[in-house]
Structure formats: C-alpha cells, structure tokens
CSV table of C-alpha atoms in Angstrom, one decimal:
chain,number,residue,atom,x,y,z
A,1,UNK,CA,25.9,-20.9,56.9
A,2,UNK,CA,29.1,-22.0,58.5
A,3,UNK,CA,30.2,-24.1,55.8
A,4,UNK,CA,29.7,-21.0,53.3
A,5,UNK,CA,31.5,-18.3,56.0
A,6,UNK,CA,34.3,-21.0,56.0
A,7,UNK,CA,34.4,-21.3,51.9
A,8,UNK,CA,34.7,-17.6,52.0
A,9,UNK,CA,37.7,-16.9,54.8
A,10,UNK,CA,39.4,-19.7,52.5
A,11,UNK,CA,39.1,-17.8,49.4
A,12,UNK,CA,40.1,-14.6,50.8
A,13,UNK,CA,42.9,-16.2,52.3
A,14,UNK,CA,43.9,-17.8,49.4
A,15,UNK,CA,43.4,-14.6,47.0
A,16,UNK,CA,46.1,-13.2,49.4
A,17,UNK,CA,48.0,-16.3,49.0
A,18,UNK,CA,47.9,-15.7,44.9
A,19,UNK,CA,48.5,-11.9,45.3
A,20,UNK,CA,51.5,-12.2,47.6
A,21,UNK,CA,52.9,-15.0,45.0
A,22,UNK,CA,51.8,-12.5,42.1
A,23,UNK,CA,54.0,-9.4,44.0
A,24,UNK,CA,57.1,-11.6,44.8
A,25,UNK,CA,57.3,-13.2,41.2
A,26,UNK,CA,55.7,-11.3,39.0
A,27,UNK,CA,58.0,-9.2,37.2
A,28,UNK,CA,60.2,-12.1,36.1
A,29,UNK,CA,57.0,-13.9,34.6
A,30,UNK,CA,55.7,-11.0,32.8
A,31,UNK,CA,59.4,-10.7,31.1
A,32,UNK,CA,59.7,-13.8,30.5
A,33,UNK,CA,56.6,-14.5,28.9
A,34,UNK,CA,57.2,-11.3,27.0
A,35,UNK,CA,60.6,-12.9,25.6
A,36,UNK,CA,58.2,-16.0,24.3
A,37,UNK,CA,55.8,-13.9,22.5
A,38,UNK,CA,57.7,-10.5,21.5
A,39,UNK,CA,54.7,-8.7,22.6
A,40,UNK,CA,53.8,-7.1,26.1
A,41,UNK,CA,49.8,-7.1,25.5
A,42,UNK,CA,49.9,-10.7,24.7
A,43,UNK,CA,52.5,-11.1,27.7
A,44,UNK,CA,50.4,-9.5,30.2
A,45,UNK,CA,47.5,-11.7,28.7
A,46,UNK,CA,49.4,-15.0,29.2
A,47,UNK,CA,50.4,-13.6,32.7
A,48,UNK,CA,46.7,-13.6,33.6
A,49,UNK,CA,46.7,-17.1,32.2
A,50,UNK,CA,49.4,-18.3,34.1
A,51,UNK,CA,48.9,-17.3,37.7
A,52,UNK,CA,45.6,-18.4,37.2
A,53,UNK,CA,46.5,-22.0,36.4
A,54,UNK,CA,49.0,-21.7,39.1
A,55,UNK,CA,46.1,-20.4,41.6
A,56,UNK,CA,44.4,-23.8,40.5
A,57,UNK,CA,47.1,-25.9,40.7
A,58,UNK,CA,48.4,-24.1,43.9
A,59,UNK,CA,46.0,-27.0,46.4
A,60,UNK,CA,48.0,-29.8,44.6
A,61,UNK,CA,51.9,-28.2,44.9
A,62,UNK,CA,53.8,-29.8,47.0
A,63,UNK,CA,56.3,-27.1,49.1
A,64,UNK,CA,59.2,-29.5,48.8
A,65,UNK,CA,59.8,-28.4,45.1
A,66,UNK,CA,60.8,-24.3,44.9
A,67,UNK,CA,57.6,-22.7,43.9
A,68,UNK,CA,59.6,-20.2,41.8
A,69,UNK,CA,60.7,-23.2,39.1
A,70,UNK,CA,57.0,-24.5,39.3
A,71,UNK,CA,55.4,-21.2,38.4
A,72,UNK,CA,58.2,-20.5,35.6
A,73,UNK,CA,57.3,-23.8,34.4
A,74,UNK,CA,53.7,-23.0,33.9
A,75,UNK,CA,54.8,-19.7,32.3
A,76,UNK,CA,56.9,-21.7,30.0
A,77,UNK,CA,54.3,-23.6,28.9
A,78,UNK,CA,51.5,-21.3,28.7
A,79,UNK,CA,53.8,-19.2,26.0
A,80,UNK,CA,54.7,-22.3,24.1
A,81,UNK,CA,51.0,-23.7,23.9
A,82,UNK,CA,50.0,-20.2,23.1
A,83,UNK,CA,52.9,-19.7,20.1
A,84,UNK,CA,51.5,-23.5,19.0
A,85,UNK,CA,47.9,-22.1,18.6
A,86,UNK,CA,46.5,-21.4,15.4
A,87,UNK,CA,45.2,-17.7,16.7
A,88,UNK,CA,48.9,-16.9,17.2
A,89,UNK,CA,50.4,-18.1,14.2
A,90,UNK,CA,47.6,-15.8,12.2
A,91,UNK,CA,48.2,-12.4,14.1
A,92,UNK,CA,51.0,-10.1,13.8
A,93,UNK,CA,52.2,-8.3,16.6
A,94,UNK,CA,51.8,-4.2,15.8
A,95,UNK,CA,53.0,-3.5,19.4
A,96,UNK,CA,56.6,-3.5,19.2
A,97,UNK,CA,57.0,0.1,18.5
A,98,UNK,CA,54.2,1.1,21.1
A,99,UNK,CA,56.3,-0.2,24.1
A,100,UNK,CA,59.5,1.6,22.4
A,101,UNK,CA,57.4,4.6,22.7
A,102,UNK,CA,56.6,3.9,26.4
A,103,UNK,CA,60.3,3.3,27.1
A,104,UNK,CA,61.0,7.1,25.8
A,105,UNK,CA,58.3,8.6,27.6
A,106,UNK,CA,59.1,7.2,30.7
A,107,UNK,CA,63.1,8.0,30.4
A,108,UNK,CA,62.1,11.6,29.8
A,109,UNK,CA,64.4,13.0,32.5
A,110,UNK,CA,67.0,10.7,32.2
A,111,UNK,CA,70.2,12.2,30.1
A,112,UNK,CA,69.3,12.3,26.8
A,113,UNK,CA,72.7,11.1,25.6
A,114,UNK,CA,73.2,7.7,28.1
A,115,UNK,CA,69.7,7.0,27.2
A,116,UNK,CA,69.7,6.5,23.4
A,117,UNK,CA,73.4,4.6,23.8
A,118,UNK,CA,71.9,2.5,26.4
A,119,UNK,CA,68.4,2.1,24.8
A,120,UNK,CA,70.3,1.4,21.1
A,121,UNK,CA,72.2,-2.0,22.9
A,122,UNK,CA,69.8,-2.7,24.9
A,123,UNK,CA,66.7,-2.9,22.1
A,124,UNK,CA,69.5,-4.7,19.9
A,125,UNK,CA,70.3,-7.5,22.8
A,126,UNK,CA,66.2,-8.1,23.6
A,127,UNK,CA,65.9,-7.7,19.6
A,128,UNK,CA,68.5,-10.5,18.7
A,129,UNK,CA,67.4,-12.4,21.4
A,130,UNK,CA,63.7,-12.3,20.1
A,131,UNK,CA,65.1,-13.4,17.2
A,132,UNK,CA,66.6,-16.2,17.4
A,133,UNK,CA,64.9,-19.6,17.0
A,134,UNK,CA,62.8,-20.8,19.7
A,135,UNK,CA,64.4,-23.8,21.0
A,136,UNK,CA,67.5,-21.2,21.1
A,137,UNK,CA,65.6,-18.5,23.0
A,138,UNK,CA,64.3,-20.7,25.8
A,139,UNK,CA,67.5,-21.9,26.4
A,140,UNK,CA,68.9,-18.2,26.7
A,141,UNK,CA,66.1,-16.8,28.9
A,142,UNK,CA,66.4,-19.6,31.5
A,143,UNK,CA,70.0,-19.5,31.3
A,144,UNK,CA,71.0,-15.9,30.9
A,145,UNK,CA,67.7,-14.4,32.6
A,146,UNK,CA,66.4,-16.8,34.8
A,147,UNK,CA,69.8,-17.3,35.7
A,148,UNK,CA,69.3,-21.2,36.1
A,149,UNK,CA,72.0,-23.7,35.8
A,150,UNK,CA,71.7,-26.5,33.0
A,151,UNK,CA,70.9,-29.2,35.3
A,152,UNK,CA,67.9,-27.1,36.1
A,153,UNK,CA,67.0,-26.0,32.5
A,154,UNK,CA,67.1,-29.5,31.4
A,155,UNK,CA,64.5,-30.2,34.1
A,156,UNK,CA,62.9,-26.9,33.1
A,157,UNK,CA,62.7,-27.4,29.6
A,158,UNK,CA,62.4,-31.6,29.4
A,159,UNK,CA,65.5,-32.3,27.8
A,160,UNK,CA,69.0,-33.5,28.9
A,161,UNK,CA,71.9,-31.2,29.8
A,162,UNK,CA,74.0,-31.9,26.8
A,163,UNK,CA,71.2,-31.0,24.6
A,164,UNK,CA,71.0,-27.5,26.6
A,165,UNK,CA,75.0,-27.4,26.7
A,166,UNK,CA,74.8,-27.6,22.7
A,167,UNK,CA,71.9,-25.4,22.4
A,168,UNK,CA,74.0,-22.9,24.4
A,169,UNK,CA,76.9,-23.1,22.3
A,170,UNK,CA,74.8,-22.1,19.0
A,171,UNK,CA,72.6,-19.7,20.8
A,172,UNK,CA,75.5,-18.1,21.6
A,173,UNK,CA,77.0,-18.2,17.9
A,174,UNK,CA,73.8,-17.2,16.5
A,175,UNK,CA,73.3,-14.0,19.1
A,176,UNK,CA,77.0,-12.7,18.2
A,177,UNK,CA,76.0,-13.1,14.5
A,178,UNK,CA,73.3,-11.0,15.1
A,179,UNK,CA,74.6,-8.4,16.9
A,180,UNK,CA,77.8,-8.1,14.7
A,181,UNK,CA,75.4,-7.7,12.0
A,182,UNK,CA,73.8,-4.8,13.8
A,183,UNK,CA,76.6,-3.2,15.0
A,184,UNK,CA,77.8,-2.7,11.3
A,185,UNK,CA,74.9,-1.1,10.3
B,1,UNK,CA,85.4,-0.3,26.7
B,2,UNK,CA,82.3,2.1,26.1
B,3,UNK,CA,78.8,0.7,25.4
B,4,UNK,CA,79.3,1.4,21.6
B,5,UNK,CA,82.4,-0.3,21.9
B,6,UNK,CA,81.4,-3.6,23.3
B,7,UNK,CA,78.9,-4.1,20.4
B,8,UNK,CA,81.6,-3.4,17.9
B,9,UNK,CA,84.2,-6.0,19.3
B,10,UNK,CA,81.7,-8.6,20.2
B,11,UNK,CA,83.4,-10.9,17.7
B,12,UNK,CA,86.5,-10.8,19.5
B,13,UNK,CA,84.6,-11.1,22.9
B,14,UNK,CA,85.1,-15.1,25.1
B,15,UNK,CA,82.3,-16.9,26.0
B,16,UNK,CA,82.5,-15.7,29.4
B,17,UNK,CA,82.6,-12.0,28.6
B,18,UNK,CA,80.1,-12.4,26.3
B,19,UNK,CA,77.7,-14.3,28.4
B,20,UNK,CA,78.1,-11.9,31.3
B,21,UNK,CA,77.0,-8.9,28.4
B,22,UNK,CA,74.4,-10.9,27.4
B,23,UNK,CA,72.9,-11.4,30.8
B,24,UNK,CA,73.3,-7.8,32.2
B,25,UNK,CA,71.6,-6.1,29.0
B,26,UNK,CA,69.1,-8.5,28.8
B,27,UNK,CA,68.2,-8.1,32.4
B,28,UNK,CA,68.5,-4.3,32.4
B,29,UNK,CA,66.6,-4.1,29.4
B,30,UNK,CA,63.7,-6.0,30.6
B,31,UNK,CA,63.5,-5.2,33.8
B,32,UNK,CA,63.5,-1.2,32.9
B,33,UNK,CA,61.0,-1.7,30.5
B,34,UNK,CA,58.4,-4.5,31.6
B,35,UNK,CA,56.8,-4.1,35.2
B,36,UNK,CA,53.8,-5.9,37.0
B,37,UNK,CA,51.5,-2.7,37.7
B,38,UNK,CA,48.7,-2.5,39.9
B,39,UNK,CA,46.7,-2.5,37.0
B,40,UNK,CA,47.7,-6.0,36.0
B,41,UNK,CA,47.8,-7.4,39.2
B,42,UNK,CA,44.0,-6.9,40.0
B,43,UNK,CA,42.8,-8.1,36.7
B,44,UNK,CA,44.6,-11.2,37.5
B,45,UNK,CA,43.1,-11.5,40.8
B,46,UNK,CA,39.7,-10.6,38.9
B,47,UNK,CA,40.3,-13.2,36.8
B,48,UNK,CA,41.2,-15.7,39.3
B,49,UNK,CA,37.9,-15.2,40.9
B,50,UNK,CA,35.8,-15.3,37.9
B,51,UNK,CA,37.1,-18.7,37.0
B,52,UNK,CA,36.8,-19.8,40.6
B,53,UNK,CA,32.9,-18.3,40.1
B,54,UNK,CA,32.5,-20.3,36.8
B,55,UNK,CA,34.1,-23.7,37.9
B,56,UNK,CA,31.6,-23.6,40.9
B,57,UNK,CA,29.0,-23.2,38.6
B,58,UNK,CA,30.6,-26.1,35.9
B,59,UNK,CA,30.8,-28.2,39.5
B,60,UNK,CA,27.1,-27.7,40.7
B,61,UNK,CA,26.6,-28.5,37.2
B,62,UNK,CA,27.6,-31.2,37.0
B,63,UNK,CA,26.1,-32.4,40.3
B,64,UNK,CA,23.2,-32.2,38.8
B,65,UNK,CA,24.2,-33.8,36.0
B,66,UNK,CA,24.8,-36.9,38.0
B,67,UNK,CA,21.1,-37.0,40.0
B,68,UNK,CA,19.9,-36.5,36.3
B,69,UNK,CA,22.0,-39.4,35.3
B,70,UNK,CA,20.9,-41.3,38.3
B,71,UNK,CA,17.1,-40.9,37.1
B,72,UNK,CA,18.2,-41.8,33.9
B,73,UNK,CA,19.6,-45.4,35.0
B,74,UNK,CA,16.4,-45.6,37.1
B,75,UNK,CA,14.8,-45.1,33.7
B,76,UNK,CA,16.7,-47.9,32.3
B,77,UNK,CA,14.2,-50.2,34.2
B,78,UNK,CA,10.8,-49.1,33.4
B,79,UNK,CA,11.1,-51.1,30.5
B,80,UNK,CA,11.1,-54.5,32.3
B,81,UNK,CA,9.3,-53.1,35.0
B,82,UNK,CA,6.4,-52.3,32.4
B,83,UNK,CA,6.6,-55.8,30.7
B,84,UNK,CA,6.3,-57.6,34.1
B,85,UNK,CA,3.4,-55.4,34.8
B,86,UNK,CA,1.7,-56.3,31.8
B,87,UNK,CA,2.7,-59.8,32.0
B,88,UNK,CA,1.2,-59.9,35.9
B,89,UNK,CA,-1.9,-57.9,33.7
B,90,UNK,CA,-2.7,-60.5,31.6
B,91,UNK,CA,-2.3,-63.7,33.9
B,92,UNK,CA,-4.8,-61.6,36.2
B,93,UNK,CA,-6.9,-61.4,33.1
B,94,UNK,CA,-6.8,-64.4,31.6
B,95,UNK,CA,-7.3,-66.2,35.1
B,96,UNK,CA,-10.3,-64.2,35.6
B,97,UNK,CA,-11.9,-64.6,31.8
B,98,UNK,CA,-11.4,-68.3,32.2
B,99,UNK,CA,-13.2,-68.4,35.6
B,100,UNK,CA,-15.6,-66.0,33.9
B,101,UNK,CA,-16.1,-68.9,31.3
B,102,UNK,CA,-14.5,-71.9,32.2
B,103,UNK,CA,-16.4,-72.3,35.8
B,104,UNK,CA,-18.1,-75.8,36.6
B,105,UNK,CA,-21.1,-76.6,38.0
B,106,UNK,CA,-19.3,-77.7,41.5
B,107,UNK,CA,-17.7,-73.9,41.7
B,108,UNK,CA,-21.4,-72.4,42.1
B,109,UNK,CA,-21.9,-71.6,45.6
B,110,UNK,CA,-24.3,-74.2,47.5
B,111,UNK,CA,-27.5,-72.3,49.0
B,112,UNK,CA,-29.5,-73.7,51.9
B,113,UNK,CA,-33.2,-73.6,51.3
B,114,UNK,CA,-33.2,-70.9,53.8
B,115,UNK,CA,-31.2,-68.6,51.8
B,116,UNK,CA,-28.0,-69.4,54.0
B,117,UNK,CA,-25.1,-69.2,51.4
B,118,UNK,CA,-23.2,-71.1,53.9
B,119,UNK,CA,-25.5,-74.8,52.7
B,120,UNK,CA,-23.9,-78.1,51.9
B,121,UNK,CA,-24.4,-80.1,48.9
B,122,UNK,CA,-27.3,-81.9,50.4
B,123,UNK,CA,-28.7,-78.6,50.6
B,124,UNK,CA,-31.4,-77.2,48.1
B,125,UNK,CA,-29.2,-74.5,45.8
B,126,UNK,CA,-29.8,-72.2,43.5
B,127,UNK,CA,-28.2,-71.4,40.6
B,128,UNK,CA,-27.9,-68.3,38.5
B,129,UNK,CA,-27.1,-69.0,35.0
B,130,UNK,CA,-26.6,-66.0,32.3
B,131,UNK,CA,-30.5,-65.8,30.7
B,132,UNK,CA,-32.1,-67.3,33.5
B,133,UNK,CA,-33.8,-64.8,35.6
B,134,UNK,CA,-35.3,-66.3,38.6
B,135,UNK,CA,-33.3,-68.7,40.3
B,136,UNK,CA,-34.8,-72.4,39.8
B,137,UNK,CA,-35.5,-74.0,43.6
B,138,UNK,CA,-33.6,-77.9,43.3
B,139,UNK,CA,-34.2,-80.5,45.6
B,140,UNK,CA,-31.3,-83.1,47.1
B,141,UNK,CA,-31.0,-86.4,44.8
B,142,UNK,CA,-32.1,-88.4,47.6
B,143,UNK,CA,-35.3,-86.3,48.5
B,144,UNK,CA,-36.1,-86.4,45.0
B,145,UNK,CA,-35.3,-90.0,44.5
B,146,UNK,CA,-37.9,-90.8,47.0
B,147,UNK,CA,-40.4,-88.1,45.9
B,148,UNK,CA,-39.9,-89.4,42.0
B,149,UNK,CA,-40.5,-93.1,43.6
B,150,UNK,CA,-43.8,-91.8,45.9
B,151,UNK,CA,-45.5,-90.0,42.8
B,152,UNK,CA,-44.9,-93.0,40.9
B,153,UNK,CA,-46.7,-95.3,43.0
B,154,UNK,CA,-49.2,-92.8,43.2
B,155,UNK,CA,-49.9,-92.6,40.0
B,156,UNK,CA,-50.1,-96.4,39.6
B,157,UNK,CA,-52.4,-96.5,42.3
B,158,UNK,CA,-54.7,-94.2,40.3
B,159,UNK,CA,-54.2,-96.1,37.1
B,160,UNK,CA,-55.3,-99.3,38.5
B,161,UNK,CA,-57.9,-97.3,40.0
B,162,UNK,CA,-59.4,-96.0,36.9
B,163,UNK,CA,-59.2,-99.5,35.2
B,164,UNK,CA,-61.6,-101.1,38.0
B,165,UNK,CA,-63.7,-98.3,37.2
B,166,UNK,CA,-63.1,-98.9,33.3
B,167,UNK,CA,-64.0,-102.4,33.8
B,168,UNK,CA,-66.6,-102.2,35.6
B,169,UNK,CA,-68.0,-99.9,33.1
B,170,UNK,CA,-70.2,-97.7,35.6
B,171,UNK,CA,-68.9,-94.1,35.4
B,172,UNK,CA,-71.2,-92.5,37.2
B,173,UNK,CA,-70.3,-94.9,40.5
B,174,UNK,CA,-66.8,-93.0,40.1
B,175,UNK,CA,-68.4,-89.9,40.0
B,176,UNK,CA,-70.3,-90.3,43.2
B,177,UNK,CA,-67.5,-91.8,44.9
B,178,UNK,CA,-65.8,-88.9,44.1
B,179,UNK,CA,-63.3,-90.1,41.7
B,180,UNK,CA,-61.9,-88.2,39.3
B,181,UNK,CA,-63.2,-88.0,35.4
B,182,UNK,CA,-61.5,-90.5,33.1
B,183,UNK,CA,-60.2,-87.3,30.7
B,184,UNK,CA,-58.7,-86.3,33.6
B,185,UNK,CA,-57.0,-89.2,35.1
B,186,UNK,CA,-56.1,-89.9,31.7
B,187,UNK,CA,-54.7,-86.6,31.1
B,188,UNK,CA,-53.3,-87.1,34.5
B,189,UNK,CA,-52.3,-90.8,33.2
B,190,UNK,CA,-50.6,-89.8,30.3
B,191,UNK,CA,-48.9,-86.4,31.8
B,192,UNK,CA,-47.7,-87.7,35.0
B,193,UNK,CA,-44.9,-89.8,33.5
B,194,UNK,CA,-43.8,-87.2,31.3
B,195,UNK,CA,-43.4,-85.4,34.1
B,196,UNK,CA,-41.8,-87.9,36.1
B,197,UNK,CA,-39.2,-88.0,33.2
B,198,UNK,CA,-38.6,-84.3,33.5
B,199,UNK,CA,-38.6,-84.7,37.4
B,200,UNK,CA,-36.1,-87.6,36.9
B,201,UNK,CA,-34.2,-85.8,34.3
B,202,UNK,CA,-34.0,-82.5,36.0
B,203,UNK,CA,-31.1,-82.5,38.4
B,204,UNK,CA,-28.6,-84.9,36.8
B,205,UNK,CA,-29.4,-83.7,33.2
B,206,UNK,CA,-29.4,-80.2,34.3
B,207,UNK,CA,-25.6,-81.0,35.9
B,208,UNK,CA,-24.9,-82.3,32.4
B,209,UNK,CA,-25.7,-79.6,30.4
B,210,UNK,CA,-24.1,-76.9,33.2
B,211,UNK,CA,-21.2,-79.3,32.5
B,212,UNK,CA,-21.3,-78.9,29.0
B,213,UNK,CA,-22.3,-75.4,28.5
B,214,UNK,CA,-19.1,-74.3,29.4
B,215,UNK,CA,-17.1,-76.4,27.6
B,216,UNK,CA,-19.0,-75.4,24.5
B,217,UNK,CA,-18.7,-71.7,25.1
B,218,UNK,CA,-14.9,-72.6,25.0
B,219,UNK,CA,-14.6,-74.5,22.0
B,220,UNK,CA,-17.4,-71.9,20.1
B,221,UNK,CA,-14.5,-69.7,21.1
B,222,UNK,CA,-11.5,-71.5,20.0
B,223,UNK,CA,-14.2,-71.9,16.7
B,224,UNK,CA,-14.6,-68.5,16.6
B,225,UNK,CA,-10.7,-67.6,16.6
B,226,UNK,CA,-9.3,-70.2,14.3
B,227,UNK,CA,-12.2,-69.1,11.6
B,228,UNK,CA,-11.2,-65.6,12.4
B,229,UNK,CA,-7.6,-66.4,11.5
B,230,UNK,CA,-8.4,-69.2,8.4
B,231,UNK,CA,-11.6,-67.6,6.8
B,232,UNK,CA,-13.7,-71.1,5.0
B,233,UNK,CA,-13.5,-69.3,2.1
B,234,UNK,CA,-10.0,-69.5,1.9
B,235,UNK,CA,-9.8,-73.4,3.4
C-alpha cells in the first residue's frame, strides 16, 4: 500500500514537473514544430509527441545541460522523423488557410488597415520561410527564431559551424529571392 | 521606411538589416498566431499519463514474460529428465525380470522344518516352484545319506532273509514265523532299490534340474527372440 501511495505522489509530482516545463516552453515548441511541418494540427500533434518523449526521458536528463536545448532538440527530431515518414510524405496539408482564417477572426478589433499591411509581410516572411529547403529552414528557425548562436546550432543540428555559417549565407539568398519575388507581385 | 517599403527594398537591404527583419517578422508572426492553449496542454498531460498507463502494463508484461520464460527453460530439462527416468525404469525392470527368471536354487529362502523361515542349509526347506502346488518336505544330505545307507541294509537283511526261506523251501515256516509272503518281499525286493535310486537321486538331481531349469527358460527365450527376429523359413 505504501509502495503504491509513493508511486502515486511521484507521478503527481512529476505531471507538475511536465506541466510546469510544458507552460515555460511551450509556445516556442509548438512554433517551431509548426515551421517543420507547415501545419498547426500536425504541430500540435508532434507537440503531444514531444513533451511526451521528453516526460520519458526527463529521469535520465542530466540538469548540467540547459533543458531548453534538450527539449528543442527532441522537437527537432520529432518533426524531422515525422517529415521522413511515409504517412507524411502521402498527405497534404489543407490547413494553411484554416489558421489564416483564425488569424482574422482573432484580430477583429485591431485596425483594419495595420492589420492587413502587417498580416501581408508577415504571412509572406513565415510563407518564404516555409518554403525554403529543409536543411535551409532549420538553420533559420534555430538561428533567427530560436535565436541560438552557430556554435549551438551546430550542436543543435549535428553538423559543424561552417556548414551552418554556409547554410546561413544561402538561406539568406534564397529568402530575399523569395520575398523580392513576392513583393513584385 | 514603412512596412510595404521594407519588402520592396529588400534587395538593397545588408545582411544585418535583413537578418534583424527576418527575425522580428518571423517572431511576431508566430508568436501572434500560434499559442499553447489550455486545450493542448491537458491533452498532452492526458497523453503523458496514458502512455505511462500502457508502459506499466508492456512492463508487468513482460514480467511475466520472463517467469513464463523461466518455466520454459525448466522445460528444457524434462527431456533428459524423462530419459533418465526411463533409463532408471528399465534397469528396475530388467533387474527384476531377470531375478524373476534368472534366480538359482541357492537364492530360495532356507525353511526350518518348523516353518521358521529363519533355517540354515542343514535345515529341511521347502521349495515352491511355478506348477508345483504343495511344497515337497527335503531332508539334509547327511540325514538322508544315512537314512539311504539304513534302508539299504535293511533291505539286504530281508533279502538274505527270504533266500533262507527260499532255500529251505518251507513257505509255510515263513508264514508262521510271521514273515512276510515271497510276492511281497519280492515286490518289496524289487521296489525298494528303485526307490532307493529315487531317494538317492532326489536332492542332488533335484538341485540339478532347479539349476538347469532356469538356464533353459533363458536360452528358450533368447530362442524365442532370435526366431522371432530370423523366422526358419527365411534361414
């Protein structure tokens, strides 16, 4: 009886644990899986994915390492395994336009003017950045989102700096390409 | 520089402004659109649990997978634990057929003439063969020696008896005196060795044949097997 009271304090306490985690760094997960896969359904589904792999894993994490960069890591590669599957390279995402739609509903009161100007950039910034190649995009989320420095997007991503440095450079090339290109239309 | 403008001259943009334009509409764009709600957040914690429910389940699984697999080595030794079974089976068996049929004369128990099984061999003993149904009453060699060698004389004695009384011709003296009739001490005359032969043959023949009766049941047995396997009609 005491052994199973004990098992139980230890899961509420560590449901806390996950829920506190899931408060502090939740938003930046959700968006960033949602840069990997384009989609916010399929985001929110890898974000159930993710915290619970990092509830799992959280016995074996050792606190010296920042928890933040473990956790992104697992998000990283939960959206990459999930864009390697077979499932994902077989559906098309329909929901692009939905969360558009959510976006206008919820910036009803806003001024109607500063909202479509700011809303036109901003869909074609997340839009050219969702469309750029994936080795490309990875590098501009952790860099430009995540805000991380190259040493640590190399250790991120398992690659060395220059390759991030380089991958930066044409990122970079290939976003203003994009956007020039959009701007004209 | 308006927003409209900063997408026009992008082209003419450095790195460094660009970057900075990059990461502020990015960010702004994300974070005013995509939000953890409370929604979200308990069907992660929903989910957490469920898998913490199902990998307790896979775990007591798959402690039970181990006792099964323990039973399953134990298993693993029935085999030879069956063969030396049936190994101990048949020496049991086979001692006990061959005692059955192999047993000497020697092995039967000796029985004092008081029914004592705990006699020696200069005891009288019985012996119970298959077929014989009343046990046969046997006398020590040495007793019967001298028994053999009294009825002998005896029946000398009466021999040379009856020839004074066949010389002498007078029958009827015998008679009166109380001697027996000639049929019968010649019936007794000519009886009386044969059955000193069977007296003297009795216990040391009947050792012989105990002896042998074994031995024959064996080899009508080994007969019986090797015919069984190489029919004469084929040989």
């Amino acid at each position: 009886m005491k052994d199973k009271m004990q098992e139980k304090e230890q899961n509420q306490e560590k449901n806390q644990r996950i829920e506190e985690i899931i408060r502090t760094y939740g938003d930046e997960i959700l968006r960033l899986l949602y840069l990997y896969v384009k989609d916010l359904d399929t985001a929110k589904d890898l974000f159930q994915d993710t915290f619970v792999k990092v509830h799992m894993g959280l016995k074996d994490f050792r606190s010296e390492s920042n928890i933040k960069t473990w956790i992104t890591r697992i998000a990283i590669n939960t959206a990459k395994d999930y864009l390697k599957s077979a499932w994902n390279r077989k559906v098309s995402t329909l929901s692009e336009y939905d969360t558009e739609s959510e976006i206008d509903i919820r910036d009803e009161n806003t001024r109607v003017e500063e909202t479509v100007v700011n809303k036109d950039i901003r869909k074609n910034v997340r839009d050219a950045v969702l469309e750029l190649k994936e080795e490309y995009k990875e590098v501009i989320t952790c860099v430009y989102f995540l805000e991380m420095s190259v040493e640590t997007t190399a250790n991120q991503l398992s690659i060395p700096p220059g390759t991030v440095k380089s991958r930066l450079s044409r990122a970079r090339s290939a976003l203003k390409e994009i956007l020039e290109r959009r701007g004209l239309q | 520089m308006s927003e409209f403008d900063k997408l026009d001259n992008i082209h003419s943009m450095s790195d460094e402004e660009f970057d900075m334009f990059i990461k502020s509409e990015l960010k702004s764009s994300l974070m005013e659109d995509i939000k953890v709600d409370e929604e979200l957040i308990c069907k992660t914690v929903q989910a957490i649990e469920s898998r913490e429910r199902e990998d307790k389940l896979i775990f007591d699984t798959m402690d039970s997978t181990k006792e099964h697999t323990k039973v399953i080595n134990f298993k693993r030794y029935i085999p030879i634990i069956s063969m030396v079974a049936c190994a101990c089976f048949v020496v049991i068996a086979g001692s006990l057929v061959y005692t059955k049929i192999g047993r000497k004369t020697s092995d039967y128990a000796y029985m004092s003439s008081d029914g004592n099984s705990e006699g020696t061999k200069n005891d009288s003993f019985s012996v119970v063969e298959p077929g014989y149904n009343e046990p046969q009453e046997w006398m020590p060699e040495s007793d019967m020696k001298d028994e053999i060698t009294n009825s002998t004389q005896n029946n000398i004695q009466d021999s040379e008896d009856s020839n004074d009384i066949h010389i002498d011709g007078n029958w009827w003296d015998a008679e009166v005196d109380g001697m027996p009739e000639k049929e019968e001490s010649s019936e007794q005359d000519g009886n009386e060795p044969e059955n000193n032969e069977s007296l003297m043959e009795t216990p040391e023949n009947e050792h012989k044949e105990e002896d042998n009766l074994p031995k024959k049941n064996i080899l009508k047995i080994i007969f019986e097997i090797i015919s069984s396997i190489f029919p004469l009609k084929d040989i």
